[in-house]
Amino acid sequence: MPLLVWDYIQEYENERADILAAVDEVFRSGQLILGPKVEQFERLFAAYHGVSHCIGVDNGTNAIVLGLQALGVKPGDQVITVSNTAAPTVVAIDAVGATPVFVDVREDTYLMDVEAVAVAMTDRTRCLLPVHLYGQCVDMAPLLELAAEHGIPVLEDCAQAHGARQHGRVAGSWGAAAAFSFYPTKVLGAYGDGGATITDDDAVAANLRRLRYYGMEDRYYVVATPGHNSRLDEVQAEVLRRKLTRMDRYIDARRAIAARYAERLADTDLVLPSVAPGNEHVYYLYVVRHPEREHILKALESCDISLNVSYRWPVHTMSGFSHLGYGPGALPVTERLADEIFSLPMYPSLSADDQDKVIDALRRTLDTL
């Protein structure tokens, strides 16, 4: 069988009894939507991040959509973010009628270039949306200082950074709110879709709870618009609650795999991941660079090893966002990285033998270049 860049089957075998017990417990409870399992998970996830509120939603995209709306972002406003991200980050901005404004990224970490944010700000800027990409945090202190100077909120996109820390502080606890995805590939992944928005602000939390439930506070009575049907279900909440108790173990396993890649590939001409000062990387993805990427991808595919490119097309180059007017060369670092980056297999249950298979095939391929 081919070796995949991500695979949940071994993890499921290891945790099958607990996962099936979670499903059975919910099915026997008589409550499937917005019941005690969602409340328990929300309480524990908020506590993990040291904030007061967690609002479970149906997916990570809507976690951003609702987060933007709860923070007051409206049609015509501008939101500064990056193009080196999964498209849902930007789709969410578009969904609330705001305009995404892109800044370039740092070549060493692939993260938002905070110095570029000040240049990009206008009198229409209403939110800063940093993406904690691949498993580590954007430089938050200067970004928060800039946001405070202009009186605008920061919404953290933490879809790829569950448990990542900067100077000891966990991702998602810095801004006015933070959005998480629990898509199955994530560091904390559900067995289906799921998401959450967290905040320490009582008013923002109240708004988020209304937004996810049609704008209602009491059943059948809408108190404010817009409203959505965007609810985390009881089954996924209970699966996530149980997996949350194991999340730090998942992170330890990812770091061990990353350390082994780093040791065994250090003498190659691959550009390996760089960890920014103060960051504690969780290695959601193990992203490397090489100018001969396409050759490497094909060579490893011939060895039944699947690699991935996250992301081959920067969002500003996609036809769906051509109306924003970003031509070729607008974000030179982002565009250069998109031609060279690729991801090696990375998940907690990746065996040493399978990792050796990847490393050995990579080394053989690199030796021919």
Tab-separated table of C-alpha atoms in Angstrom:
chain	number	residue	atom	x	y	z
A	1	MET	CA	0.000	0.000	0.000
A	2	PRO	CA	1.225	3.553	-0.686
A	3	LEU	CA	2.575	5.571	2.218
A	4	LEU	CA	0.327	8.600	2.593
A	5	VAL	CA	1.267	12.104	3.703
A	6	TRP	CA	-1.476	11.727	6.345
A	7	ASP	CA	-3.291	8.617	7.548
A	8	TYR	CA	-5.638	8.103	10.480
A	9	ILE	CA	-6.118	4.328	10.255
A	10	GLN	CA	-3.443	3.307	12.764
A	11	GLU	CA	-4.539	6.004	15.198
A	12	TYR	CA	-8.100	4.728	14.914
A	13	GLU	CA	-6.981	1.165	15.589
A	14	ASN	CA	-5.110	2.378	18.674
A	15	GLU	CA	-8.067	4.397	19.975
A	16	ARG	CA	-10.986	2.482	18.461
A	17	ALA	CA	-12.528	1.340	21.734
A	18	ASP	CA	-12.567	4.881	23.119
A	19	ILE	CA	-13.908	6.432	19.909
A	20	LEU	CA	-16.715	3.890	19.597
A	21	ALA	CA	-17.548	4.304	23.284
A	22	ALA	CA	-17.885	8.057	22.695
A	23	VAL	CA	-20.287	7.498	19.798
A	24	ASP	CA	-22.337	4.955	21.736
A	25	GLU	CA	-22.528	7.210	24.796
A	26	VAL	CA	-23.906	10.074	22.734
A	27	PHE	CA	-26.345	7.923	20.784
A	28	ARG	CA	-27.724	6.490	24.027
A	29	SER	CA	-28.025	9.926	25.641
A	30	GLY	CA	-30.992	11.119	23.606
A	31	GLN	CA	-29.265	14.425	22.722
A	32	LEU	CA	-27.444	14.926	19.439
A	33	ILE	CA	-27.207	18.724	19.012
A	34	LEU	CA	-25.943	21.379	21.483
A	35	GLY	CA	-26.169	19.174	24.528
A	36	PRO	CA	-23.901	18.435	27.501
A	37	LYS	CA	-21.051	16.989	25.408
A	38	VAL	CA	-20.622	20.243	23.511
A	39	GLU	CA	-20.717	22.182	26.785
A	40	GLN	CA	-18.110	19.896	28.389
A	41	PHE	CA	-15.760	20.126	25.432
A	42	GLU	CA	-16.167	23.903	25.199
A	43	ARG	CA	-15.320	24.293	28.886
A	44	LEU	CA	-12.207	22.093	28.669
A	45	PHE	CA	-10.951	23.607	25.399
A	46	ALA	CA	-11.330	27.127	26.797
A	47	ALA	CA	-9.476	26.097	29.960
A	48	TYR	CA	-6.630	24.591	27.906
A	49	HIS	CA	-6.140	28.017	26.314
A	50	GLY	CA	-6.626	30.023	29.492
A	51	VAL	CA	-9.667	31.895	28.167
A	52	SER	CA	-13.223	32.168	29.418
A	53	HIS	CA	-15.214	31.040	26.410
A	54	CYS	CA	-15.212	28.442	23.644
A	55	ILE	CA	-18.030	28.313	21.094
A	56	GLY	CA	-18.125	25.055	19.130
A	57	VAL	CA	-19.148	25.376	15.485
A	58	ASP	CA	-19.503	23.105	12.472
A	59	ASN	CA	-16.146	23.757	10.784
A	60	GLY	CA	-13.036	25.909	10.859
A	61	THR	CA	-14.161	28.191	8.035
A	62	ASN	CA	-17.274	29.200	9.930
A	63	ALA	CA	-15.173	29.631	13.067
A	64	ILE	CA	-13.472	32.475	11.181
A	65	VAL	CA	-16.690	33.793	9.630
A	66	LEU	CA	-18.438	34.013	12.991
A	67	GLY	CA	-15.297	35.369	14.634
A	68	LEU	CA	-15.100	38.218	12.133
A	69	GLN	CA	-18.770	39.047	12.524
A	70	ALA	CA	-18.637	38.874	16.314
A	71	LEU	CA	-15.739	41.344	16.237
A	72	GLY	CA	-17.778	43.781	14.161
A	73	VAL	CA	-16.309	43.261	10.690
A	74	LYS	CA	-18.850	44.350	8.084
A	75	PRO	CA	-19.201	44.468	4.292
A	76	GLY	CA	-16.722	46.917	2.800
A	77	ASP	CA	-14.226	46.597	5.652
A	78	GLN	CA	-10.672	45.399	5.035
A	79	VAL	CA	-9.030	42.464	6.812
A	80	ILE	CA	-5.261	42.036	6.577
A	81	THR	CA	-3.994	38.491	6.239
A	82	VAL	CA	-1.640	36.371	4.117
A	83	SER	CA	-1.988	34.586	0.798
A	84	ASN	CA	0.224	31.692	1.901
A	85	THR	CA	-2.636	29.896	3.629
A	86	ALA	CA	-5.458	27.482	2.966
A	87	ALA	CA	-8.133	29.162	0.870
A	88	PRO	CA	-10.781	28.939	3.649
A	89	THR	CA	-9.033	31.728	5.567
A	90	VAL	CA	-9.767	34.097	2.718
A	91	VAL	CA	-13.100	32.553	1.750
A	92	ALA	CA	-14.274	33.407	5.276
A	93	ILE	CA	-13.285	37.057	4.856
A	94	ASP	CA	-15.141	37.173	1.550
A	95	ALA	CA	-18.175	35.493	3.129
A	96	VAL	CA	-18.747	38.422	5.491
A	97	GLY	CA	-18.454	40.894	2.607
A	98	ALA	CA	-15.059	42.232	3.700
A	99	THR	CA	-12.035	42.681	1.456
A	100	PRO	CA	-8.913	40.614	2.104
A	101	VAL	CA	-5.695	42.612	1.992
A	102	PHE	CA	-2.593	40.465	1.630
A	103	VAL	CA	0.877	40.981	3.043
A	104	ASP	CA	3.927	38.900	2.256
A	105	VAL	CA	5.493	36.293	4.530
A	106	ARG	CA	8.924	35.744	6.035
A	107	GLU	CA	11.179	33.528	3.971
A	108	ASP	CA	12.566	31.669	6.986
A	109	THR	CA	9.315	30.708	8.755
A	110	TYR	CA	6.695	31.205	5.989
A	111	LEU	CA	4.669	33.272	8.487
A	112	MET	CA	3.110	36.741	8.173
A	113	ASP	CA	5.703	39.516	7.840
A	114	VAL	CA	4.458	41.730	10.658
A	115	GLU	CA	6.508	44.700	9.461
A	116	ALA	CA	4.511	44.666	6.213
A	117	VAL	CA	1.196	44.942	8.057
A	118	ALA	CA	1.676	48.572	9.069
A	119	VAL	CA	2.294	49.519	5.428
A	120	ALA	CA	-0.856	47.707	4.295
A	121	MET	CA	-3.203	49.369	6.776
A	122	THR	CA	-5.766	51.922	5.590
A	123	ASP	CA	-8.675	53.779	7.149
A	124	ARG	CA	-10.855	50.796	6.134
A	125	THR	CA	-8.805	48.207	8.024
A	126	ARG	CA	-11.029	46.648	10.687
A	127	CYS	CA	-9.235	43.430	11.653
A	128	LEU	CA	-5.838	41.723	11.511
A	129	LEU	CA	-5.988	37.997	10.783
A	130	PRO	CA	-2.617	36.275	11.351
A	131	VAL	CA	-2.352	32.626	10.294
A	132	HIS	CA	-0.314	30.427	12.626
A	133	LEU	CA	0.895	28.241	9.792
A	134	TYR	CA	2.232	24.663	9.759
A	135	GLY	CA	2.389	24.496	13.567
A	136	GLN	CA	4.007	27.692	14.854
A	137	CYS	CA	2.936	31.214	15.752
A	138	VAL	CA	3.204	34.537	13.978
A	139	ASP	CA	5.230	37.119	15.955
A	140	MET	CA	2.330	38.298	18.089
A	141	ALA	CA	3.716	41.032	20.375
A	142	PRO	CA	4.399	43.628	17.646
A	143	LEU	CA	1.206	42.672	15.818
A	144	LEU	CA	-0.880	43.265	18.934
A	145	GLU	CA	0.908	46.548	19.561
A	146	LEU	CA	0.078	47.689	16.035
A	147	ALA	CA	-3.557	46.623	16.434
A	148	ALA	CA	-3.845	48.489	19.743
A	149	GLU	CA	-2.430	51.658	18.178
A	150	HIS	CA	-5.209	51.584	15.582
A	151	GLY	CA	-7.950	50.319	17.877
A	152	ILE	CA	-8.737	47.207	15.846
A	153	PRO	CA	-8.996	43.555	16.923
A	154	VAL	CA	-6.803	40.582	16.095
A	155	LEU	CA	-8.469	37.308	15.130
A	156	GLU	CA	-5.992	34.410	15.194
A	157	ASP	CA	-6.341	31.619	12.637
A	158	CYS	CA	-5.194	28.627	14.695
A	159	ALA	CA	-6.370	25.845	12.383
A	160	GLN	CA	-2.805	24.552	12.076
A	161	ALA	CA	-1.463	25.408	15.513
A	162	HIS	CA	-3.357	23.535	18.242
A	163	GLY	CA	-1.088	23.557	21.284
A	164	ALA	CA	1.655	25.707	19.721
A	165	ARG	CA	3.187	28.242	22.072
A	166	GLN	CA	5.104	31.493	21.872
A	167	HIS	CA	7.113	32.596	24.909
A	168	GLY	CA	5.099	30.020	26.865
A	169	ARG	CA	1.713	31.381	25.815
A	170	VAL	CA	-0.563	29.108	23.809
A	171	ALA	CA	-1.754	30.001	20.308
A	172	GLY	CA	-5.274	31.388	20.411
A	173	SER	CA	-4.876	33.212	23.710
A	174	TRP	CA	-3.295	36.362	22.261
A	175	GLY	CA	-5.962	38.100	20.208
A	176	ALA	CA	-9.515	39.283	20.773
A	177	ALA	CA	-10.631	35.887	19.465
A	178	ALA	CA	-9.193	32.832	17.745
A	179	ALA	CA	-10.590	30.328	15.273
A	180	PHE	CA	-9.818	26.592	15.209
A	181	SER	CA	-10.568	23.798	12.784
A	182	PHE	CA	-11.010	20.196	13.911
A	183	TYR	CA	-10.808	18.760	10.404
A	184	PRO	CA	-9.523	15.178	10.758
A	185	THR	CA	-5.940	16.001	9.712
A	186	LYS	CA	-5.452	18.594	12.451
A	187	VAL	CA	-3.337	18.185	15.582
A	188	LEU	CA	-6.672	17.837	17.386
A	189	GLY	CA	-8.853	16.259	14.723
A	190	ALA	CA	-12.454	15.091	14.781
A	191	TYR	CA	-13.879	12.139	12.857
A	192	GLY	CA	-15.683	14.563	10.564
A	193	ASP	CA	-15.931	18.340	10.425
A	194	GLY	CA	-15.816	20.642	13.419
A	195	GLY	CA	-14.485	23.977	14.588
A	196	ALA	CA	-14.486	26.450	17.451
A	197	THR	CA	-13.944	30.112	18.179
A	198	ILE	CA	-12.501	31.080	21.550
A	199	THR	CA	-12.402	34.439	23.329
A	200	ASP	CA	-11.921	36.020	26.719
A	201	ASP	CA	-14.500	38.717	25.960
A	202	ASP	CA	-17.989	38.075	27.388
A	203	ALA	CA	-19.763	40.258	24.827
A	204	VAL	CA	-17.947	38.661	21.883
A	205	ALA	CA	-18.799	35.217	23.265
A	206	ALA	CA	-22.486	36.092	23.598
A	207	ASN	CA	-22.500	37.342	20.037
A	208	LEU	CA	-20.788	34.146	18.816
A	209	ARG	CA	-23.394	31.957	20.512
A	210	ARG	CA	-26.182	33.899	18.810
A	211	LEU	CA	-24.447	33.838	15.447
A	212	ARG	CA	-24.021	30.056	15.402
A	213	TYR	CA	-27.710	29.484	16.242
A	214	TYR	CA	-29.720	31.568	13.755
A	215	GLY	CA	-29.263	34.747	15.811
A	216	MET	CA	-31.362	33.240	18.601
A	217	GLU	CA	-30.931	33.414	22.348
A	218	ASP	CA	-34.146	31.572	23.115
A	219	ARG	CA	-35.499	28.818	20.919
A	220	TYR	CA	-37.394	30.060	17.864
A	221	TYR	CA	-36.856	33.765	18.667
A	222	VAL	CA	-34.245	35.640	16.624
A	223	VAL	CA	-32.812	38.600	18.536
A	224	ALA	CA	-30.162	39.721	16.043
A	225	THR	CA	-28.953	39.139	12.517
A	226	PRO	CA	-26.978	37.805	10.771
A	227	GLY	CA	-27.501	34.296	12.046
A	228	HIS	CA	-26.188	30.934	10.935
A	229	ASN	CA	-26.832	27.265	11.458
A	230	SER	CA	-23.263	26.488	12.530
A	231	ARG	CA	-23.248	24.038	15.420
A	232	LEU	CA	-20.719	21.481	16.599
A	233	ASP	CA	-22.618	18.219	17.076
A	234	GLU	CA	-22.565	16.080	20.223
A	235	VAL	CA	-20.732	13.122	18.657
A	236	GLN	CA	-17.789	15.162	17.411
A	237	ALA	CA	-17.699	17.146	20.661
A	238	GLU	CA	-17.359	13.967	22.724
A	239	VAL	CA	-14.717	12.530	20.390
A	240	LEU	CA	-12.799	15.807	20.661
A	241	ARG	CA	-13.209	15.927	24.446
A	242	ARG	CA	-11.596	12.513	24.759
A	243	LYS	CA	-8.865	13.283	22.248
A	244	LEU	CA	-8.086	16.577	23.994
A	245	THR	CA	-6.770	14.555	26.952
A	246	ARG	CA	-4.259	12.993	24.522
A	247	MET	CA	-3.371	16.107	22.527
A	248	ASP	CA	-0.094	16.790	24.312
A	249	ARG	CA	0.933	13.186	23.560
A	250	TYR	CA	0.104	13.743	19.892
A	251	ILE	CA	2.285	16.854	19.919
A	252	ASP	CA	5.177	15.005	21.572
A	253	ALA	CA	4.965	12.324	18.878
A	254	ARG	CA	4.968	14.933	16.110
A	255	ARG	CA	8.015	16.621	17.604
A	256	ALA	CA	9.860	13.298	17.819
A	257	ILE	CA	9.134	12.610	14.143
A	258	ALA	CA	10.247	16.138	13.224
A	259	ALA	CA	13.478	15.721	15.200
A	260	ARG	CA	14.228	12.474	13.361
A	261	TYR	CA	13.630	14.117	9.976
A	262	ALA	CA	15.899	16.979	10.989
A	263	GLU	CA	18.685	14.649	12.116
A	264	ARG	CA	18.558	12.346	9.094
A	265	LEU	CA	18.168	15.093	6.472
A	266	ALA	CA	20.477	17.746	7.947
A	267	ASP	CA	23.295	17.028	5.487
A	268	THR	CA	21.080	17.300	2.386
A	269	ASP	CA	20.298	20.416	0.380
A	270	LEU	CA	16.664	20.424	1.482
A	271	VAL	CA	15.684	23.581	3.348
A	272	LEU	CA	14.284	22.194	6.600
A	273	PRO	CA	11.733	23.946	8.856
A	274	SER	CA	12.953	26.948	10.823
A	275	VAL	CA	11.528	27.638	14.270
A	276	ALA	CA	11.168	31.326	15.142
A	277	PRO	CA	12.686	32.517	18.448
A	278	GLY	CA	10.308	31.935	21.345
A	279	ASN	CA	8.150	29.484	19.388
A	280	GLU	CA	7.323	25.925	20.371
A	281	HIS	CA	6.454	24.224	17.081
A	282	VAL	CA	3.831	21.433	17.019
A	283	TYR	CA	4.579	20.302	13.433
A	284	TYR	CA	1.089	20.060	12.059
A	285	LEU	CA	2.986	19.796	8.783
A	286	TYR	CA	6.677	19.161	8.155
A	287	VAL	CA	7.332	21.543	5.284
A	288	VAL	CA	10.630	21.525	3.388
A	289	ARG	CA	11.888	23.385	0.300
A	290	HIS	CA	13.812	22.459	-2.828
A	291	PRO	CA	13.983	24.078	-6.301
A	292	GLU	CA	13.556	20.617	-7.910
A	293	ARG	CA	10.335	19.910	-6.053
A	294	GLU	CA	8.389	18.477	-8.975
A	295	HIS	CA	11.132	15.960	-9.741
A	296	ILE	CA	11.236	14.927	-6.082
A	297	LEU	CA	7.456	14.507	-5.884
A	298	LYS	CA	7.425	12.260	-8.962
A	299	ALA	CA	10.389	10.225	-7.760
A	300	LEU	CA	8.801	9.505	-4.396
A	301	GLU	CA	5.463	8.781	-6.005
A	302	SER	CA	7.218	6.041	-7.993
A	303	CYS	CA	8.255	4.602	-4.601
A	304	ASP	CA	4.597	4.608	-3.441
A	305	ILE	CA	5.217	7.579	-1.138
A	306	SER	CA	2.685	10.397	-1.251
A	307	LEU	CA	3.874	13.931	-0.484
A	308	ASN	CA	1.814	17.118	-0.496
A	309	VAL	CA	2.176	20.811	-1.353
A	310	SER	CA	0.628	23.247	1.126
A	311	TYR	CA	0.029	25.413	-0.787
A	312	ARG	CA	0.779	25.165	-4.493
A	313	TRP	CA	-1.362	28.185	-5.421
A	314	PRO	CA	-1.209	31.278	-3.199
A	315	VAL	CA	-4.734	32.572	-2.737
A	316	HIS	CA	-4.057	35.874	-4.521
A	317	THR	CA	-3.149	33.953	-7.707
A	318	MET	CA	-6.444	32.004	-7.806
A	319	SER	CA	-8.999	32.980	-10.441
A	320	GLY	CA	-11.692	33.223	-7.777
A	321	PHE	CA	-9.846	36.163	-6.242
A	322	SER	CA	-8.619	37.846	-9.432
A	323	HIS	CA	-10.996	40.743	-8.722
A	324	LEU	CA	-8.693	41.800	-5.882
A	325	GLY	CA	-6.127	42.916	-8.454
A	326	TYR	CA	-2.988	41.191	-7.227
A	327	GLY	CA	-0.845	40.495	-10.271
A	328	PRO	CA	2.238	38.270	-10.567
A	329	GLY	CA	5.032	39.532	-8.351
A	330	ALA	CA	2.709	41.259	-5.889
A	331	LEU	CA	3.898	38.982	-3.067
A	332	PRO	CA	7.338	37.811	-4.200
A	333	VAL	CA	8.299	35.723	-1.181
A	334	THR	CA	4.933	33.963	-1.073
A	335	GLU	CA	5.124	33.209	-4.802
A	336	ARG	CA	8.710	31.947	-4.632
A	337	LEU	CA	7.912	29.645	-1.720
A	338	ALA	CA	4.891	28.244	-3.555
A	339	ASP	CA	7.228	26.913	-6.249
A	340	GLU	CA	9.483	25.063	-3.795
A	341	ILE	CA	7.646	23.937	-0.654
A	342	PHE	CA	6.315	20.438	-0.015
A	343	SER	CA	5.286	18.393	3.009
A	344	LEU	CA	6.674	15.083	4.225
A	345	PRO	CA	4.401	12.531	5.928
A	346	MET	CA	3.581	13.743	9.434
A	347	TYR	CA	1.106	12.227	11.899
A	348	PRO	CA	1.570	10.784	15.394
A	349	SER	CA	1.142	7.150	14.362
A	350	LEU	CA	3.745	7.334	11.582
A	351	SER	CA	6.061	4.407	12.331
A	352	ALA	CA	9.850	4.617	12.419
A	353	ASP	CA	10.010	2.106	9.556
A	354	ASP	CA	7.704	4.214	7.388
A	355	GLN	CA	9.635	7.347	8.251
A	356	ASP	CA	12.861	5.582	7.256
A	357	LYS	CA	11.239	4.661	3.958
A	358	VAL	CA	10.548	8.357	3.297
A	359	ILE	CA	14.005	9.478	4.371
A	360	ASP	CA	15.830	6.817	2.360
A	361	ALA	CA	13.804	7.537	-0.804
A	362	LEU	CA	14.400	11.270	-0.383
A	363	ARG	CA	18.133	10.822	0.061
A	364	ARG	CA	18.397	8.559	-2.999
A	365	THR	CA	16.466	11.094	-5.060
A	366	LEU	CA	18.488	14.069	-3.849
A	367	ASP	CA	21.722	12.261	-4.671
A	368	THR	CA	20.660	12.122	-8.349
A	369	LEU	CA	20.003	15.846	-8.681
